[in-house]
Short mmCIF file of C-alpha atoms in Angstrom, two decimals:
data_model
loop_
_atom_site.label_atom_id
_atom_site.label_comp_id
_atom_site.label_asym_id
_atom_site.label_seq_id
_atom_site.Cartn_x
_atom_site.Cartn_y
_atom_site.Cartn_z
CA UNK A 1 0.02 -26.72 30.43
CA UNK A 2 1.44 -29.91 31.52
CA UNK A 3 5.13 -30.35 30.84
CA UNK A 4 6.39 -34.06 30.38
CA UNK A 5 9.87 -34.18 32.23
CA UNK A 6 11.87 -37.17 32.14
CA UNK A 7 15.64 -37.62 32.59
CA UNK A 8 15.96 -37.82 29.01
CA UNK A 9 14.47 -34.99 26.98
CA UNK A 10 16.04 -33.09 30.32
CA UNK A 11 19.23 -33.98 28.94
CA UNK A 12 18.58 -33.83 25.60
CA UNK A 13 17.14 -29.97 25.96
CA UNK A 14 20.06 -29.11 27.89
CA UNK A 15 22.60 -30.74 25.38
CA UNK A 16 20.65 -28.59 22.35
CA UNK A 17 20.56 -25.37 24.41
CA UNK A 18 24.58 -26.22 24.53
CA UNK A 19 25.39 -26.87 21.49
CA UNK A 20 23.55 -24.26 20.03
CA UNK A 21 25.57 -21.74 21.91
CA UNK A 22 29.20 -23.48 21.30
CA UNK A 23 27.77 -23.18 17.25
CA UNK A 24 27.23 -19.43 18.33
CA UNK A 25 30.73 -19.38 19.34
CA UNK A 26 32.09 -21.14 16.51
CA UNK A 27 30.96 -18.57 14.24
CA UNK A 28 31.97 -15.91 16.38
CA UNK A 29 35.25 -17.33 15.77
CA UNK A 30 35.46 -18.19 12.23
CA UNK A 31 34.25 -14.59 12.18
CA UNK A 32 37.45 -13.20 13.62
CA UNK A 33 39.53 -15.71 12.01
CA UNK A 34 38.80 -14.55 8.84
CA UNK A 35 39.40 -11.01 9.65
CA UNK A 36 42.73 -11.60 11.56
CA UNK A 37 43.64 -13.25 7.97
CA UNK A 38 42.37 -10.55 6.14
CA UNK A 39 44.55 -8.62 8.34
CA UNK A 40 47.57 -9.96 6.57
CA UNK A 41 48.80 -10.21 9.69
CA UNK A 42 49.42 -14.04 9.84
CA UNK A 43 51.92 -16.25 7.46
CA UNK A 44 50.21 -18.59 5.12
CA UNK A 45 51.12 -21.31 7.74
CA UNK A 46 49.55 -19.48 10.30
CA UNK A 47 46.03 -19.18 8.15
CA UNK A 48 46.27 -22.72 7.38
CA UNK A 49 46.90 -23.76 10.92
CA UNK A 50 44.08 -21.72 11.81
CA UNK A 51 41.96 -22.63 9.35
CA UNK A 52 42.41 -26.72 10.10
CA UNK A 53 41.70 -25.86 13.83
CA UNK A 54 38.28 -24.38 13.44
CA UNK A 55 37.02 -26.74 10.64
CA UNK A 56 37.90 -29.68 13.22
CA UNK A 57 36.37 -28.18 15.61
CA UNK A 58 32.98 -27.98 13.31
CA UNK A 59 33.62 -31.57 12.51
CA UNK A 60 33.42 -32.24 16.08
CA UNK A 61 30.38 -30.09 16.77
CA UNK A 62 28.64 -31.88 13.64
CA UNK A 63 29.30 -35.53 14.84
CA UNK A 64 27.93 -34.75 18.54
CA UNK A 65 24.52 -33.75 16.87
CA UNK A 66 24.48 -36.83 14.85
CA UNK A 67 25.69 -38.91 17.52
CA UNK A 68 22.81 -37.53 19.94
CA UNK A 69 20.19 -36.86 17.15
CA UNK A 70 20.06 -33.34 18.41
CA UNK A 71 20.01 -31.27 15.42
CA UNK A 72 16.70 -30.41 14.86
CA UNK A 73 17.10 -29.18 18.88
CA UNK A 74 19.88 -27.30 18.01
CA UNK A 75 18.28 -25.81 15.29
CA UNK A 76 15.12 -24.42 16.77
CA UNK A 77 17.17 -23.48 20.33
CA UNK A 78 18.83 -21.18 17.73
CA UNK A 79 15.81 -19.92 15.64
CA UNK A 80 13.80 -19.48 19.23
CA UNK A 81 17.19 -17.32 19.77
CA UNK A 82 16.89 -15.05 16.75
CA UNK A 83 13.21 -14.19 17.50
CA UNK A 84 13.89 -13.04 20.80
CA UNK A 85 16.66 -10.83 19.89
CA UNK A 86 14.69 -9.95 16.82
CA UNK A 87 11.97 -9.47 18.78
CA UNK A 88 14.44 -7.13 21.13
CA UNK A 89 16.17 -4.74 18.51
CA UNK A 90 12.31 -4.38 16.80
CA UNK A 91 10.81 -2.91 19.68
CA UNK A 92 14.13 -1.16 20.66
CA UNK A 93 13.50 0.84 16.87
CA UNK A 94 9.61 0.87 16.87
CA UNK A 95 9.02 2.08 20.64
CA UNK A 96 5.41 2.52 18.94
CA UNK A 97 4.96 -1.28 18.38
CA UNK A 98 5.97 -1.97 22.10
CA UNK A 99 3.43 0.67 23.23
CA UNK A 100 0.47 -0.89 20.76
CA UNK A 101 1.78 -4.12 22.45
CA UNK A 102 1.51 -3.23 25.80
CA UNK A 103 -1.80 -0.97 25.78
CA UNK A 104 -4.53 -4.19 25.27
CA UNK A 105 -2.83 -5.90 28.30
CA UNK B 1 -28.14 -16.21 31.40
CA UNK B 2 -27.55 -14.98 27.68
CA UNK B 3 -27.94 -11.69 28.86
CA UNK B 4 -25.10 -10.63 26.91
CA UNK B 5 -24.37 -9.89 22.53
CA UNK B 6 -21.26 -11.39 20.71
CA UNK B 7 -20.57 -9.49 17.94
CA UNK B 8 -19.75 -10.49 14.90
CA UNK B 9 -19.69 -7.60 12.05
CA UNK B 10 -21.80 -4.43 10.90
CA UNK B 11 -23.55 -4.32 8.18
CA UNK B 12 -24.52 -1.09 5.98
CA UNK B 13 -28.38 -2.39 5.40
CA UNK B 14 -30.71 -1.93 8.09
CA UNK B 15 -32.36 -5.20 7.71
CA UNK B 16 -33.95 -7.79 10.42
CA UNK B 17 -32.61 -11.50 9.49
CA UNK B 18 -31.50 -14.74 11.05
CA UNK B 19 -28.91 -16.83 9.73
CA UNK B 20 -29.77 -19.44 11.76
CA UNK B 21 -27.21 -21.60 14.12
CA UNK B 22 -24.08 -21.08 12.65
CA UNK B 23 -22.82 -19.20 15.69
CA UNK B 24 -20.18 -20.46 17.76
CA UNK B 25 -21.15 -23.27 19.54
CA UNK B 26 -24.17 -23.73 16.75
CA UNK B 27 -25.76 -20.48 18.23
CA UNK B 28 -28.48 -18.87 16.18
CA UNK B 29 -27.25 -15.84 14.50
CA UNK B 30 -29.40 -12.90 13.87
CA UNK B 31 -29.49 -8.99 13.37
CA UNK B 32 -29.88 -6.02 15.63
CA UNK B 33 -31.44 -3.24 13.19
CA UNK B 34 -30.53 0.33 14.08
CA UNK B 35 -30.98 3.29 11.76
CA UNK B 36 -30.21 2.32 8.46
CA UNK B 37 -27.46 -0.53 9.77
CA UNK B 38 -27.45 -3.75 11.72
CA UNK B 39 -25.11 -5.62 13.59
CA UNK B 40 -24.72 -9.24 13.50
CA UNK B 41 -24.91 -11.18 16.75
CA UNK B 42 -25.85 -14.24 18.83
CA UNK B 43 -27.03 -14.42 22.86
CA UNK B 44 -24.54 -15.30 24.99
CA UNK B 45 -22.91 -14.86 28.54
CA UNK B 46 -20.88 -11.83 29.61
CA UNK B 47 -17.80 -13.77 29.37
CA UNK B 48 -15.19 -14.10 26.71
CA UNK B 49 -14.90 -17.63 24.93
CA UNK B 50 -11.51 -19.18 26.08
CA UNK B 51 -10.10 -22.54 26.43
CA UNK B 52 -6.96 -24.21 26.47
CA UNK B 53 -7.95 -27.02 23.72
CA UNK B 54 -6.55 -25.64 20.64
CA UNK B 55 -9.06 -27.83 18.66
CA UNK B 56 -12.01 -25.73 20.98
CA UNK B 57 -10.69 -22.34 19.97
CA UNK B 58 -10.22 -23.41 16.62
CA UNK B 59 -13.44 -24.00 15.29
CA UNK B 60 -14.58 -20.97 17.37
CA UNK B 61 -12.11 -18.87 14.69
CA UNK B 62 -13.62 -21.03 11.88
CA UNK B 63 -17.18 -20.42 13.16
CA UNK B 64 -16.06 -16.42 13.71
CA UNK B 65 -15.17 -16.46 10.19
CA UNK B 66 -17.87 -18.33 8.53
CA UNK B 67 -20.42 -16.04 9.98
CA UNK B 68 -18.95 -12.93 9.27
CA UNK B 69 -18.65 -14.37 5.53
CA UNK B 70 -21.93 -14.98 5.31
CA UNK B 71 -22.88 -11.74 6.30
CA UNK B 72 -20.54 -10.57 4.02
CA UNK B 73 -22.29 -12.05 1.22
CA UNK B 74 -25.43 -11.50 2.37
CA UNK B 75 -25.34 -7.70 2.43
CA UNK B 76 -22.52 -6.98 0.67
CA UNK B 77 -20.97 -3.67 2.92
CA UNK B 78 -19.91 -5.27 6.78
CA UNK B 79 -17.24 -4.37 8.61
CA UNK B 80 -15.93 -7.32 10.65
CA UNK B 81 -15.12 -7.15 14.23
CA UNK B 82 -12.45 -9.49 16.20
CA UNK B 83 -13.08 -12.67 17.74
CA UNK B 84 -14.68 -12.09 21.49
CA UNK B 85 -16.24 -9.35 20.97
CA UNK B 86 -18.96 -9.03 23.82
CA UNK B 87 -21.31 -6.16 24.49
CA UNK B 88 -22.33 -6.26 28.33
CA UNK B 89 -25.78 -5.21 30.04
CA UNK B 90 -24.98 -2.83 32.94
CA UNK B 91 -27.73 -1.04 35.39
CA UNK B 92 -28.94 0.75 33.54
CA UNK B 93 -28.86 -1.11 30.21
CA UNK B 94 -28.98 -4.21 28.51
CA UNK B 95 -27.18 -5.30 26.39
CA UNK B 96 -29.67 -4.41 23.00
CA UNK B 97 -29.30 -1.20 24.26
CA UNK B 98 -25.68 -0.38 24.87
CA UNK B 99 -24.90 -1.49 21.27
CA UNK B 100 -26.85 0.82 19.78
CA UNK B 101 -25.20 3.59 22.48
CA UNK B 102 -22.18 2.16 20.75
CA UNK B 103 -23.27 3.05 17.55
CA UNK B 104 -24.20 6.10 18.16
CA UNK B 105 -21.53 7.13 19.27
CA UNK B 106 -19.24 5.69 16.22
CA UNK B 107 -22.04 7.03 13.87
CA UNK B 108 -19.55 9.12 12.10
CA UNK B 109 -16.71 6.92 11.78
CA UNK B 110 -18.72 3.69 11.07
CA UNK B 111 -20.37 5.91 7.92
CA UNK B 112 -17.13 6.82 6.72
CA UNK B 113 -15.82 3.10 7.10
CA UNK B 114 -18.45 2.06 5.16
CA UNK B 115 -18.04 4.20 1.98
CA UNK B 116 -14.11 3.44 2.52
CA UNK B 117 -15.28 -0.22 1.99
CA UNK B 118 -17.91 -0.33 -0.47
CA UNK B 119 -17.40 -2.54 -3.14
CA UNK B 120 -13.78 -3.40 -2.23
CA UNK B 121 -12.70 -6.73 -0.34
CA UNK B 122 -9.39 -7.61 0.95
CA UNK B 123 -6.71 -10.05 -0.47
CA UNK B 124 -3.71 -12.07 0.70
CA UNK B 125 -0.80 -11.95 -1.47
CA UNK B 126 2.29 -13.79 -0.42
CA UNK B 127 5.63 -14.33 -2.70
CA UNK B 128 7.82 -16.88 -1.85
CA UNK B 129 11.45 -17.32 -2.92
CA UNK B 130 13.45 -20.62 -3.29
CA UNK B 131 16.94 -19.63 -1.73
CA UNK B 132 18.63 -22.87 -3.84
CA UNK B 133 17.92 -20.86 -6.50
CA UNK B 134 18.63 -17.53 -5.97
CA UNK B 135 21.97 -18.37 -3.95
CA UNK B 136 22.55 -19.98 -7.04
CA UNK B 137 22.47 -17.33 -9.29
CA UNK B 138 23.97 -15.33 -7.21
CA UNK B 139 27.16 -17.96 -6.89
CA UNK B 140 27.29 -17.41 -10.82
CA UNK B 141 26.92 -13.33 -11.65
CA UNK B 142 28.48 -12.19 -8.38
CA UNK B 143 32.12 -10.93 -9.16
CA UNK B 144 33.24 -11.23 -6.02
CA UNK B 145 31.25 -14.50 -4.85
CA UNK B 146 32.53 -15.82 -8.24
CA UNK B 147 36.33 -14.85 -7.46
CA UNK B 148 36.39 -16.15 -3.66
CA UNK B 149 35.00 -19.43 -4.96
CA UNK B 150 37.65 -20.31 -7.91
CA UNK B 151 40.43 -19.38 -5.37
CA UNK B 152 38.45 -21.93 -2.69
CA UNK B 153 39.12 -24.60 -4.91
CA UNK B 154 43.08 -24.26 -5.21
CA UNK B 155 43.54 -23.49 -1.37
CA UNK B 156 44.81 -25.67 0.93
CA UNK B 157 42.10 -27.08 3.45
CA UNK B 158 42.46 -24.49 6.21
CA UNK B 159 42.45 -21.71 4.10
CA UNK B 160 39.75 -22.83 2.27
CA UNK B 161 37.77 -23.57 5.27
CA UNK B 162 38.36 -19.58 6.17
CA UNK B 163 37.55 -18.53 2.69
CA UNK B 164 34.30 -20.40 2.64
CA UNK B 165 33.50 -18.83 5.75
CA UNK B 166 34.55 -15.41 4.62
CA UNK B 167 32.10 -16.56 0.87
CA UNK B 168 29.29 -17.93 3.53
CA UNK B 169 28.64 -14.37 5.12
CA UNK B 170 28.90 -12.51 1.63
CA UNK B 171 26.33 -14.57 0.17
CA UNK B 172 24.51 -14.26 3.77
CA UNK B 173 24.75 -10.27 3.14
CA UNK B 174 23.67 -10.45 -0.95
CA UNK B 175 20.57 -12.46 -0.17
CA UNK B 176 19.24 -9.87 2.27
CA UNK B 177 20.19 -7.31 -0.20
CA UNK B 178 18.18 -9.40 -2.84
CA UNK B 179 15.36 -10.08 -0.63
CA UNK B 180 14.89 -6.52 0.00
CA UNK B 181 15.57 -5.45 -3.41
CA UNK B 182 12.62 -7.58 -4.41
CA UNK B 183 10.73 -6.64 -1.74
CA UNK B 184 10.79 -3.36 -2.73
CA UNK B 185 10.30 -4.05 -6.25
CA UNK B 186 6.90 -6.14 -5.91
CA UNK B 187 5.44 -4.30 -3.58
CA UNK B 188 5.49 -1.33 -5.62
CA UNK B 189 4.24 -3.26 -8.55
CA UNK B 190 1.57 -4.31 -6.07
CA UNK B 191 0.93 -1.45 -4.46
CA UNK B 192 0.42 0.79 -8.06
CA UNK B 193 -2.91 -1.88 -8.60
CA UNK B 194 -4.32 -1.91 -5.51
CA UNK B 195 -6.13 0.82 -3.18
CA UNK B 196 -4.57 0.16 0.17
CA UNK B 197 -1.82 -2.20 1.01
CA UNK B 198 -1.34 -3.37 4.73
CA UNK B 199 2.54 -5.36 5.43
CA UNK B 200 2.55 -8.22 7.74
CA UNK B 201 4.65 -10.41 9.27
CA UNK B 202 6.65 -13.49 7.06
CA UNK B 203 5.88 -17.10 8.47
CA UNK B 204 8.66 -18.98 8.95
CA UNK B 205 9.40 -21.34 5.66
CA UNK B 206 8.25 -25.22 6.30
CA UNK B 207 10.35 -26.80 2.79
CA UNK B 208 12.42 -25.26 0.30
CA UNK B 209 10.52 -22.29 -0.20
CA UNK B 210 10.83 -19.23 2.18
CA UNK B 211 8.39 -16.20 2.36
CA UNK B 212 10.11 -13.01 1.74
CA UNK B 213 6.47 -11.03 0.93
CA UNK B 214 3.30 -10.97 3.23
CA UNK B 215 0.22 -8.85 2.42
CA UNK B 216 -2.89 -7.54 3.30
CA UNK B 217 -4.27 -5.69 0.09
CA UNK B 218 -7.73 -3.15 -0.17
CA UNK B 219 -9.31 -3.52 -3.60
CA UNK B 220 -12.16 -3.76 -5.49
CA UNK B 221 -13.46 -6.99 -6.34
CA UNK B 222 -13.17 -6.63 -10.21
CA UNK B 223 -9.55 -5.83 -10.18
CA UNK B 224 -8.34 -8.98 -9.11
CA UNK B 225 -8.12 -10.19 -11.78
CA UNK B 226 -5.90 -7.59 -13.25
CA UNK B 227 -4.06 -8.14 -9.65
CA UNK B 228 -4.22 -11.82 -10.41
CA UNK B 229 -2.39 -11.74 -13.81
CA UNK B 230 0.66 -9.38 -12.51
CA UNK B 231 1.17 -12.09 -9.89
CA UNK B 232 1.06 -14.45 -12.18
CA UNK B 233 3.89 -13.48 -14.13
CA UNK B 234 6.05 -13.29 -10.79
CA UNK B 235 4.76 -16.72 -9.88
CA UNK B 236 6.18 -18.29 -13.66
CA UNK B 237 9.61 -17.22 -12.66
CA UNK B 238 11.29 -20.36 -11.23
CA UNK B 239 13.36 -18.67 -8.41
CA UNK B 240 9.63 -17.43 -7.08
CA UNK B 241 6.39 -18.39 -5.50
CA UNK B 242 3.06 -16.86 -4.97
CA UNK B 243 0.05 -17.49 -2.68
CA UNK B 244 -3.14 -15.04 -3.68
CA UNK B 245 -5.77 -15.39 -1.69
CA UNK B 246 -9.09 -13.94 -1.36
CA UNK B 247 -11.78 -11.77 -1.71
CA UNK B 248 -12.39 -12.04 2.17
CA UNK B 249 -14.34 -9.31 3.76
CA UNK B 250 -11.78 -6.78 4.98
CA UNK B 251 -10.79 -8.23 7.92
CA UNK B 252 -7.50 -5.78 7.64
CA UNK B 253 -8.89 -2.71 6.92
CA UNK B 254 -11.41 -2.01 9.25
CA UNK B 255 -9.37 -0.13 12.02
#
């Protein structure tokens, strides 16, 4: 299969493949944002300081995908990401499936 | 050089025929009679059929199909094999020959197959949700989805940037609960009108809609329409979708 590599979709792969894992981060954080204010154990400032912080940083994230018209890259480096790991935990729980898999090869 | 037999299906009849050249590559199709069944076949080279032109293997699936189909109509019972299947000659047989080894040595489980399958044929059913609409409805009976969304709007915007993400991954955890709820729900509707039911895998959603339902069903061909109506009423709800499709020959069911 011939792969067309130019300096350009390089860069623009590479910029999706990032992005997709600083959104993975993101919501890794917002994740343990809210439960740190769930906690109760930050002021009202705190929560709102907090809260400003990580929606600027989404902001951010959202206008370098626009900017670069990356999103539908980010997007399917993401999806491809779930069906690997989905892929993963399904085989990890059906052992059968990965033996059916593996017999025909 | 066509020393070799691509298989197509059985069939329960043990009748001599030719279908002509609607064989892969337009190669004439014809029957191998053996007690009182037949298999479906054209000549060909011991090799399997592969390419790397997409458009190739294509219409080798499409012809695949359209010949076991045929059959299928033609004598009613078959049981369809998978796409490449080749019988080989060896030294001490051709190829003729080692099918009906082959047979013989299925005899039993082939016979059963084939009462399994009479009169039944297999159908697609596939429901569809729009998650718009069920996120929706969710937003508005929810209690707590309900609560966490008045308070969003009186918050200040860092806190209500937390509490939509805290409302984002309840709603994320409701509509798997729905999803499986229905699931669960359909599929016994399904399964109660049907003989056999085989899951498969969702296809990722192109649009608006997204498949939450894939399957395989075993039935005969009268009930579908019974079949047919209880999908209807699913499909007349608006948060819902369904794709029936079918009678094929049992493409499913035959292992």
């Amino acid at each position: 299969m011939a792969i067309d590599i130019n300096e350009n979709n390089l860069k623009h792969g590479l910029l999706g493949l990032v992005i997709a894992l600083v959104e993975i981060i993101r919501d890794s954080l917002n994740l343990q944002a809210v439960k740190r204010m769930e906690g109760g154990g930050l002021s009202e400032e705190e929560v709102e300081r907090l809260g400003k912080a990580l929606q600027d940083i989404d902001r951010a994230i959202e206008e370098v995908k626009k900017e670069q018209g990356i999103t539908e890259s980010v997007e399917s480096v993401r999806e491809g990401l779930d069906d690997v790991v989905d892929d993963v935990f399904d085989k990890l729980v059906d052992p059968q499936r990965w033996a059916e898999e593996n017999r025909d090869v | 050089m066509s020393e070799a037999r691509y298989i197509y299906c059985i069939a329960n009849r043990d009748e001599e025929k030719t279908f002509g050249r609607i064989g892969l590559e337009k190669s004439p199709v014809y029957t191998i009679p053996w007690k009182e069944i037949c298999v479906v076949v054209h000549d060909c080279v011991s090799s399997p059929y592969q390419s790397e032109d997409q458009e190739t293997v294509r219409s080798w699936l499409v012809s695949h199909e359209r010949v076991i189909e045929t059959a299928w109509e033609h004598f009613g019972n078959v049981l369809p094999l998978g796409f490449d299947t080749i019988v080989k000659p060896d030294e001490e047989n051709d190829a003729p020959e080692n099918i009906k080894k082959w047979l013989m040595n299925d005899y039993k489980k082939l016979k059963q197959k084939f009462k399994k399958l009479e009169g039944k044929a297999e159908f697609g059913v596939q429901v569809f949700w729009y998650p718009q609409a069920i996120a929706q409805k969710l937003m508005e009976t929810h209690q707590q989805l309900r609560n966490l969304n008045k308070e969003i709007q009186s918050k200040p915007p860092g806190m209500a940037y937390l509490y939509k993400q805290k409302l984002d991954t309840i709603l994320r955890n409701q509509m798997e609960k729905e999803a499986q709820r229905y699931f669960e729900k359909f599929y016994k509707q399904i399964d109660e009108k049907v003989e056999e039911v085989k899951v498969e895998k969702v296809k990722k959603s192109e649009d608006e809609k997204q498949m939450i339902m894939n399957l395989s069903c075993l039935s005969p061909s009268e009930n579908s329409k019974d079949l047919g109506d209880d999908l209807e009423k699913i499909d007349k709800k608006k948060e819902f979708s369904v794709r029936f499709t079918g009678p094929w020959p049992p493409y499913s069911f035959v292992q």
